[in-house]
C-alpha positions as protocol buffer text, in pm:
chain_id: "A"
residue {
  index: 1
  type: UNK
  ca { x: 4906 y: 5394 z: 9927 }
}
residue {
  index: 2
  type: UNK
  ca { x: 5220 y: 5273 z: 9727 }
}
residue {
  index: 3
  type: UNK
  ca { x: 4988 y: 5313 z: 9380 }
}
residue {
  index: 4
  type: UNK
  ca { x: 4909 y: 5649 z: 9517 }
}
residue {
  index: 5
  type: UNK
  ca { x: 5303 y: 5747 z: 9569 }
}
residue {
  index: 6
  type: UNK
  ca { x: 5389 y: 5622 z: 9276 }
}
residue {
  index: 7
  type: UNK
  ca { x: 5123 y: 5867 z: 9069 }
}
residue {
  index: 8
  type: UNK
  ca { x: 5313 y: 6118 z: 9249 }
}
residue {
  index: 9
  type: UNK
  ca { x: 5674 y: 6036 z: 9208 }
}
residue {
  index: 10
  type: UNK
  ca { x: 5555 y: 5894 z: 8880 }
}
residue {
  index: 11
  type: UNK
  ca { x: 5674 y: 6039 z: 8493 }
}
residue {
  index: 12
  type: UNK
  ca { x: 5390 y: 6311 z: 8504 }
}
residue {
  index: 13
  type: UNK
  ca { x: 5572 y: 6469 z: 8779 }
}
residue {
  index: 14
  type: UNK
  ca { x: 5904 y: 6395 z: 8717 }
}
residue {
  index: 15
  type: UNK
  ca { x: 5943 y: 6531 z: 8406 }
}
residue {
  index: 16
  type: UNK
  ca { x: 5777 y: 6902 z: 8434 }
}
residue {
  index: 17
  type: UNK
  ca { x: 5976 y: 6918 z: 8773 }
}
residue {
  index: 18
  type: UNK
  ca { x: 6316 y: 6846 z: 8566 }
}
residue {
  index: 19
  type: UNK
  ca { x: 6211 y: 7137 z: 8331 }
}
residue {
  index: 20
  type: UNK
  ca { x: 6145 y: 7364 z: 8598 }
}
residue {
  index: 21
  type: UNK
  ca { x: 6487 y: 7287 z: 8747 }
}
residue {
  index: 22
  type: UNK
  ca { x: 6631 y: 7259 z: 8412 }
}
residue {
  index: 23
  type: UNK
  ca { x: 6504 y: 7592 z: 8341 }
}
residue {
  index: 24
  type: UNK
  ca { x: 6607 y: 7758 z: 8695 }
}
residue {
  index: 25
  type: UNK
  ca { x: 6975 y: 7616 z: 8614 }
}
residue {
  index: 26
  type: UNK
  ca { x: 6938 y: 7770 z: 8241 }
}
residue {
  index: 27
  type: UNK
  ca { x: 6859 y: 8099 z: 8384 }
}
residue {
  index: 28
  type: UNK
  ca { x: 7122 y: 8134 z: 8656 }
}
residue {
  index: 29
  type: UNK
  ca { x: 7405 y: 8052 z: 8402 }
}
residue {
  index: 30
  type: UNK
  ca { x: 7231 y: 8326 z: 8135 }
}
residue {
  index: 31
  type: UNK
  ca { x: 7228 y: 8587 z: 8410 }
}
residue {
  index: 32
  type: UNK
  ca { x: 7587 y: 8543 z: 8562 }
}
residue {
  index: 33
  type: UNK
  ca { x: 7706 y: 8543 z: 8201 }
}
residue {
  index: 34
  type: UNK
  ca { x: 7474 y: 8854 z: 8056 }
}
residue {
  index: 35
  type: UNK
  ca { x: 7618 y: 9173 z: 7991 }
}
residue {
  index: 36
  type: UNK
  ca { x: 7614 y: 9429 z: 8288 }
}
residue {
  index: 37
  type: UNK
  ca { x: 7438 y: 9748 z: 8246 }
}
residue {
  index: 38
  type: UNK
  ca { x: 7737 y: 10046 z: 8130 }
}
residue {
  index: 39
  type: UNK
  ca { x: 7678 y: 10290 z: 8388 }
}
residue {
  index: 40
  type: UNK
  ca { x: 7892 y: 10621 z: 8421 }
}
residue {
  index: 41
  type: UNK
  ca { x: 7797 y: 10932 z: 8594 }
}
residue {
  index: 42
  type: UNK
  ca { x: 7803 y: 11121 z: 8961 }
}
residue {
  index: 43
  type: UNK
  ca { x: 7859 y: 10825 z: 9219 }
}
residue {
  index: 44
  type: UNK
  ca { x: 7841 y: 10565 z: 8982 }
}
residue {
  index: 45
  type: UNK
  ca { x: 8019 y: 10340 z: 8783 }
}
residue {
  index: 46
  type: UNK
  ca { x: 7980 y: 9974 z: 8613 }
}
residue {
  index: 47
  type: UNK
  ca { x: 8048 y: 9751 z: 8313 }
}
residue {
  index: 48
  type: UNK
  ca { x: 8282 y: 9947 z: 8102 }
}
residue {
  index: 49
  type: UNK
  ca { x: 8567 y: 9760 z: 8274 }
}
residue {
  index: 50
  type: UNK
  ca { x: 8583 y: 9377 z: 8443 }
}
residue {
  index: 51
  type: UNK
  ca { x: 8652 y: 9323 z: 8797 }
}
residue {
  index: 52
  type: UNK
  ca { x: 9046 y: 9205 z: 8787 }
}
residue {
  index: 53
  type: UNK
  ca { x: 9079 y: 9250 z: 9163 }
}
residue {
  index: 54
  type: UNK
  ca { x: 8874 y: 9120 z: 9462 }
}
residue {
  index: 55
  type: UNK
  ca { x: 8996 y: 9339 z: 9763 }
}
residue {
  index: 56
  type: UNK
  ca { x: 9224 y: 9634 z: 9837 }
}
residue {
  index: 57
  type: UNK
  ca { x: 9489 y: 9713 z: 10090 }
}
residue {
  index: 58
  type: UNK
  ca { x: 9533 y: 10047 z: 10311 }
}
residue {
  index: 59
  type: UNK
  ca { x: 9935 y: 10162 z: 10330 }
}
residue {
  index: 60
  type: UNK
  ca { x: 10004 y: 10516 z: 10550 }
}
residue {
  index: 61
  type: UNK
  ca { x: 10299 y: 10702 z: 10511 }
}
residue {
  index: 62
  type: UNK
  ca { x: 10428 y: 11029 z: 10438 }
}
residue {
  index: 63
  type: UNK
  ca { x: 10549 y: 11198 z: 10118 }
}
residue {
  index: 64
  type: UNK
  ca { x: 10792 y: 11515 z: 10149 }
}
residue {
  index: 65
  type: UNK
  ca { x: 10734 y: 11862 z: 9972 }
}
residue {
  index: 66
  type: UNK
  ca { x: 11002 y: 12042 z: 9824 }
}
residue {
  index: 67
  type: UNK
  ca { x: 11014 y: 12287 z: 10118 }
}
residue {
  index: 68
  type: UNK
  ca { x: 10961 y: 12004 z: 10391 }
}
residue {
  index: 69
  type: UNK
  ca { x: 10666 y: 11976 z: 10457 }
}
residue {
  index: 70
  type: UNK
  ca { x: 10576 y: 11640 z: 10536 }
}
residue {
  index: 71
  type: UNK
  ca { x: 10240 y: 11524 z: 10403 }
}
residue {
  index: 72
  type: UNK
  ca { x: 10022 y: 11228 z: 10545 }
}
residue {
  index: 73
  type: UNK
  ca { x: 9866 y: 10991 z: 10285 }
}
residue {
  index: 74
  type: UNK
  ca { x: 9679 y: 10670 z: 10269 }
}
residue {
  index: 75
  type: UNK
  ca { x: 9721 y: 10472 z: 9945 }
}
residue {
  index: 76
  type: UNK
  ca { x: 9477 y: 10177 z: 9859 }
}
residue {
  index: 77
  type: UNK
  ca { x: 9616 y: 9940 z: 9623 }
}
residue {
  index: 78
  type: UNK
  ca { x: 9435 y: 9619 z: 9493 }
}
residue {
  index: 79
  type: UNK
  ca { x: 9446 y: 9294 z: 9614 }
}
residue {
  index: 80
  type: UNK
  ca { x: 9352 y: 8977 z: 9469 }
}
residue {
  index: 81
  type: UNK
  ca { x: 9326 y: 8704 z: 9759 }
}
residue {
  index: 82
  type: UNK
  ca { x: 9483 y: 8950 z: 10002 }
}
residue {
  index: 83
  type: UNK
  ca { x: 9828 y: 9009 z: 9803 }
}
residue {
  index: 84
  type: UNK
  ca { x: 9853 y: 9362 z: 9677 }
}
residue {
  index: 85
  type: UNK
  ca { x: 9952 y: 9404 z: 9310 }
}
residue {
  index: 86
  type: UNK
  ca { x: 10293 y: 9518 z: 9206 }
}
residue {
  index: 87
  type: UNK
  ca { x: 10178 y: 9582 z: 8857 }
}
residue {
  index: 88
  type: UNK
  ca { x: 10138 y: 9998 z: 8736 }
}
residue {
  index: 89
  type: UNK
  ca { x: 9817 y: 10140 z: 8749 }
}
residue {
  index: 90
  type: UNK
  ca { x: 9618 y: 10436 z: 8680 }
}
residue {
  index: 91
  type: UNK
  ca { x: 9603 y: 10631 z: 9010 }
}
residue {
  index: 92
  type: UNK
  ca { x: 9299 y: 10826 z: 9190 }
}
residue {
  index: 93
  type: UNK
  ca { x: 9410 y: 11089 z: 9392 }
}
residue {
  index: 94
  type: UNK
  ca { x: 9220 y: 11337 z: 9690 }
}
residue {
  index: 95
  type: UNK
  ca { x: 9400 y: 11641 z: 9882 }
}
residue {
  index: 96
  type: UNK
  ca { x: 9190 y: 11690 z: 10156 }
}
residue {
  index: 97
  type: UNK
  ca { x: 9185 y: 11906 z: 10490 }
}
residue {
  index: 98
  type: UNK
  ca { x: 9120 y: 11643 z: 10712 }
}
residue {
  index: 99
  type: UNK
  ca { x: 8918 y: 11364 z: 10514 }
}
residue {
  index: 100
  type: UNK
  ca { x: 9225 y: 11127 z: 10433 }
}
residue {
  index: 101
  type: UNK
  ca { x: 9091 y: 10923 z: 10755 }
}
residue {
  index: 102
  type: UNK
  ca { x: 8940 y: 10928 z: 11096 }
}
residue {
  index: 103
  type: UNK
  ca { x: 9020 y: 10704 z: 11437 }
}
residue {
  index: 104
  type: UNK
  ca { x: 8691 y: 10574 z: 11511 }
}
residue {
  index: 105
  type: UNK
  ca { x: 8827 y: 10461 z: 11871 }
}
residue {
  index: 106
  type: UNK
  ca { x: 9113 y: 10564 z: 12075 }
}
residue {
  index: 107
  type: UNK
  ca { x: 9349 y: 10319 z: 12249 }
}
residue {
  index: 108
  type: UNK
  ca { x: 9116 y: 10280 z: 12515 }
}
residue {
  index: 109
  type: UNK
  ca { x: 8905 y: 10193 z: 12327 }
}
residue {
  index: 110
  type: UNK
  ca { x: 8618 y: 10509 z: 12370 }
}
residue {
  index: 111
  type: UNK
  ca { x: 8421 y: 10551 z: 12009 }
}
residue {
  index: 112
  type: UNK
  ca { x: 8534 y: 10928 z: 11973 }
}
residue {
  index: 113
  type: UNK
  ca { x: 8371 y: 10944 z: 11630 }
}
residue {
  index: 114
  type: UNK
  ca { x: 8042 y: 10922 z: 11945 }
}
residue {
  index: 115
  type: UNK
  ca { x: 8152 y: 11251 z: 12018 }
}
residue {
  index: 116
  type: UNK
  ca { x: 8080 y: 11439 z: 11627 }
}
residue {
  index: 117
  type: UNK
  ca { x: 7761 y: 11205 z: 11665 }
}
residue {
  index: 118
  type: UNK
  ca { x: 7618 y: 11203 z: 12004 }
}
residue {
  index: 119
  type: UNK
  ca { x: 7287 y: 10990 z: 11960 }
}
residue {
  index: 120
  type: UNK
  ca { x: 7227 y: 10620 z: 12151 }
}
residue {
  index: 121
  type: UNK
  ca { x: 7291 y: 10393 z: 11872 }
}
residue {
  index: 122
  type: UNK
  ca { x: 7638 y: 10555 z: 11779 }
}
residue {
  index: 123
  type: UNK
  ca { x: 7862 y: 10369 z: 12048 }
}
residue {
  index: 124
  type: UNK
  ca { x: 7684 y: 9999 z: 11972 }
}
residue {
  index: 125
  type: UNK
  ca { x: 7667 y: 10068 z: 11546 }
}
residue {
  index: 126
  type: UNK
  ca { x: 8059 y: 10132 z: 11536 }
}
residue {
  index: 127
  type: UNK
  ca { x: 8124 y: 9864 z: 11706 }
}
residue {
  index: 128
  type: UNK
  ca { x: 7912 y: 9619 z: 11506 }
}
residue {
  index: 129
  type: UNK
  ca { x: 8108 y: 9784 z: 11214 }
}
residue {
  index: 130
  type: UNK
  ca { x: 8426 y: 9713 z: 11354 }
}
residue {
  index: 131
  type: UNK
  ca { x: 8363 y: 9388 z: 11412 }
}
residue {
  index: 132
  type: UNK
  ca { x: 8197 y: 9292 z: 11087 }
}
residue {
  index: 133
  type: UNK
  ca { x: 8487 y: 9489 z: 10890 }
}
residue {
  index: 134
  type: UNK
  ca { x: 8737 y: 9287 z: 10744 }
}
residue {
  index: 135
  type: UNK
  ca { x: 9116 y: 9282 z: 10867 }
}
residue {
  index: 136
  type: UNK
  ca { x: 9066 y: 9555 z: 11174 }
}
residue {
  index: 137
  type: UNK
  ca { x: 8971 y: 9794 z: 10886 }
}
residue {
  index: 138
  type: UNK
  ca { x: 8676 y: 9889 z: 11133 }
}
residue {
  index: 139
  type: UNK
  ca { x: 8876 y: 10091 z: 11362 }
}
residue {
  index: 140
  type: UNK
  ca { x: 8959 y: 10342 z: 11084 }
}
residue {
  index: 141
  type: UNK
  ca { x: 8754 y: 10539 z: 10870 }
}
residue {
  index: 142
  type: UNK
  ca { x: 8895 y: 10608 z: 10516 }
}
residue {
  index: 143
  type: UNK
  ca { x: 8808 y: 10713 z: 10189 }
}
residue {
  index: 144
  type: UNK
  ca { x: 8747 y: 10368 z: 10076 }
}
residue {
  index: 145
  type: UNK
  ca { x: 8479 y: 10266 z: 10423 }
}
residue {
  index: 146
  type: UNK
  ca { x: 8324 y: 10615 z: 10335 }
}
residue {
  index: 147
  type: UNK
  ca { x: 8282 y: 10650 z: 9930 }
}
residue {
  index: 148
  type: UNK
  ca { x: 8155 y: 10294 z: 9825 }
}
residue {
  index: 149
  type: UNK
  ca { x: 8273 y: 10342 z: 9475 }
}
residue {
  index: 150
  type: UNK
  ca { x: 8624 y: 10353 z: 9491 }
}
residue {
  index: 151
  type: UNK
  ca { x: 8616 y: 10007 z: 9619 }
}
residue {
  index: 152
  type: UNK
  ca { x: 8435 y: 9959 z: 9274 }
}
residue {
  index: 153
  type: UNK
  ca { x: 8729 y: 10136 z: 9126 }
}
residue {
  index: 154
  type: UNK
  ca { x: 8968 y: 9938 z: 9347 }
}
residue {
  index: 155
  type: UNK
  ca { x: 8894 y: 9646 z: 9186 }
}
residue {
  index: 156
  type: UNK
  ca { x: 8876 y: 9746 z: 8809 }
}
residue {
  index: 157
  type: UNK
  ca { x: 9254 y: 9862 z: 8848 }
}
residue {
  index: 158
  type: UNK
  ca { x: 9263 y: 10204 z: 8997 }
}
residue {
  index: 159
  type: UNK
  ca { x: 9536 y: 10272 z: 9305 }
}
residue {
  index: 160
  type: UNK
  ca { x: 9379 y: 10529 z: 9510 }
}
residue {
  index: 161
  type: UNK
  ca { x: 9553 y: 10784 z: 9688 }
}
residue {
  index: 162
  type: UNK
  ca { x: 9446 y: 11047 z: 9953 }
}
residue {
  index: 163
  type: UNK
  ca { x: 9652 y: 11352 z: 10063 }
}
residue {
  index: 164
  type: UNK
  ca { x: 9533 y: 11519 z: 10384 }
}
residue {
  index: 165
  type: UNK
  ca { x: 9682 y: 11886 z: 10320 }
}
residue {
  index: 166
  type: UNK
  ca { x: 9950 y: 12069 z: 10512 }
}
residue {
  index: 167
  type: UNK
  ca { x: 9832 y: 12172 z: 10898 }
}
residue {
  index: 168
  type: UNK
  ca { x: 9526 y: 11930 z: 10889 }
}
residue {
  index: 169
  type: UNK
  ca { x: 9482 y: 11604 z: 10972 }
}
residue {
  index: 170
  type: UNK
  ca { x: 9804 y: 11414 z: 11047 }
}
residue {
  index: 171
  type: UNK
  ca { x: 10002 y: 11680 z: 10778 }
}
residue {
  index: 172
  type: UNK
  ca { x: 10286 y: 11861 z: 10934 }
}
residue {
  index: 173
  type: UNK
  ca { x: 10297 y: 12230 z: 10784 }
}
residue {
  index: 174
  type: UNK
  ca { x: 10063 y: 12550 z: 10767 }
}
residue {
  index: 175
  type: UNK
  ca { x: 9747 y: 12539 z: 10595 }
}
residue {
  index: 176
  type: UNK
  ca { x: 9675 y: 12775 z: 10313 }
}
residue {
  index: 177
  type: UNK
  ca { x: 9381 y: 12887 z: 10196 }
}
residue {
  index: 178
  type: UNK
  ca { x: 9533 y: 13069 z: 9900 }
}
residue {
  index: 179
  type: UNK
  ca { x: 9528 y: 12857 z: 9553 }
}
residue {
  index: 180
  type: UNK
  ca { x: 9804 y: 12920 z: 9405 }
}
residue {
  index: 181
  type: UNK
  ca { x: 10002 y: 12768 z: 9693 }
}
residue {
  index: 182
  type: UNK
  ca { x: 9768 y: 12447 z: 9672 }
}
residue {
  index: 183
  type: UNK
  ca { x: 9791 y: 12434 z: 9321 }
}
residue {
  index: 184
  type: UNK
  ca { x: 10191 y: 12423 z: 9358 }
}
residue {
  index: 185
  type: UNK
  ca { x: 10179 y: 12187 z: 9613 }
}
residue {
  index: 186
  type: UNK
  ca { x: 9908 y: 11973 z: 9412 }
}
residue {
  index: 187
  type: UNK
  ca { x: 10162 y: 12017 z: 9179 }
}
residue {
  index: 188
  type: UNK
  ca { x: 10442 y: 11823 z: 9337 }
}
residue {
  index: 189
  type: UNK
  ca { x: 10189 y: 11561 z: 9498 }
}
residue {
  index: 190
  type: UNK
  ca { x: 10125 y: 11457 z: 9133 }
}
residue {
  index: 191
  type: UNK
  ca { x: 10482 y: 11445 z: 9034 }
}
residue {
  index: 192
  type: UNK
  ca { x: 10578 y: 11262 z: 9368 }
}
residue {
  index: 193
  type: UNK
  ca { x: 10255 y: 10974 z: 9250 }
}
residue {
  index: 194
  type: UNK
  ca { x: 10394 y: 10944 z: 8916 }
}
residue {
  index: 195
  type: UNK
  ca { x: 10713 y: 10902 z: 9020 }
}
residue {
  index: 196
  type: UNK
  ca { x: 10630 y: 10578 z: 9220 }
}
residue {
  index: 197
  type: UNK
  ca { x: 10682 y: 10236 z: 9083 }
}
């Protein structure tokens, strides 16, 4: 038995088991160090710029129009180990009638998104999702939780604002329809973002 072990454990297996690893080692090192595939168009975006952040952070507040009107918006700003830069960046930016961000429950605690969705698994899924979902960011669903890429964007350097517009969402104001009005106010929204430090 112990002549038979040591054929086994012996220098013909030893060695071709140390390339194997070797090579296994070799090739993990090669393919967390190879070039990533530049990829730009609808939806999609990779290796044209590294990964400087690992995480973003959600702010809400308002921002005031000339005439008053006070606008709701959500900016995302990037966060490397959960401290949110301070440094300038290039900013994203979405005026939306009500897709800056939805409650997924009210405060007691009924899954009201449930009620735009009204199948079985809707009530137990959000909840899963609120749970997995890192810092509460479960209970809320943004532009960043809906649109996968601007967390890619997020952490290549991009600040990421979304506007919902006056009269929708959490806005204060009257919607209009008519574009030369949301050009002006687009107008002032951009302004207002480059403005900020």
């Amino acid at each position: 038995m112990k002549t038979r072990m040591k054929k086994i454990f012996g220098k013909k297996v030893l060695i071709p088991l140390a390339a194997v690893l070797l090579l296994i080692a070799a090739w993990a090192v090669y393919r967390n160090n190879a070039p990533i595939e530049k990829i730009s168009e609808f939806g999609k975006y990779q290796g044209y710029s590294q990964e400087l952040y690992d995480g973003s952070k959600r702010t809400s507040d308002y921002l005031t129009l000339s005439d008053g009107t006070r606008l709701a918006y959500d900016l995302f700003l990037p966060t490397k180990e959960d401290v949110p830069t301070d440094q300038p960046l290039p900013t994203l930016f979405k005026y939306t009638p009500y897709g800056r961000a939805w409650t997924v429950f009210d405060k007691a605690g009924k899954a009201v998104l449930c009620d735009l969705m009204p199948v079985w698994y809707c009530d137990p899924m959000l909840r899963l999702r609120s749970w997995v979902m890192p810092h509460g960011s479960g209970k809320i669903k943004d532009a960043v939780s809906r649109t996968p890429w601007l967390g890619e964007m997020l952490n290549s350097g991009y600040a990421v604002i979304v506007v919902d517009r006056p009269g929708t969402g959490a806005s204060f104001g009257v919607y209009h329809g008519d574009p030369e009005v949301s050009a002006g106010e687009t107008d002032e929204i951009l302004n207002w973002i480059a403005a900020q430090a």
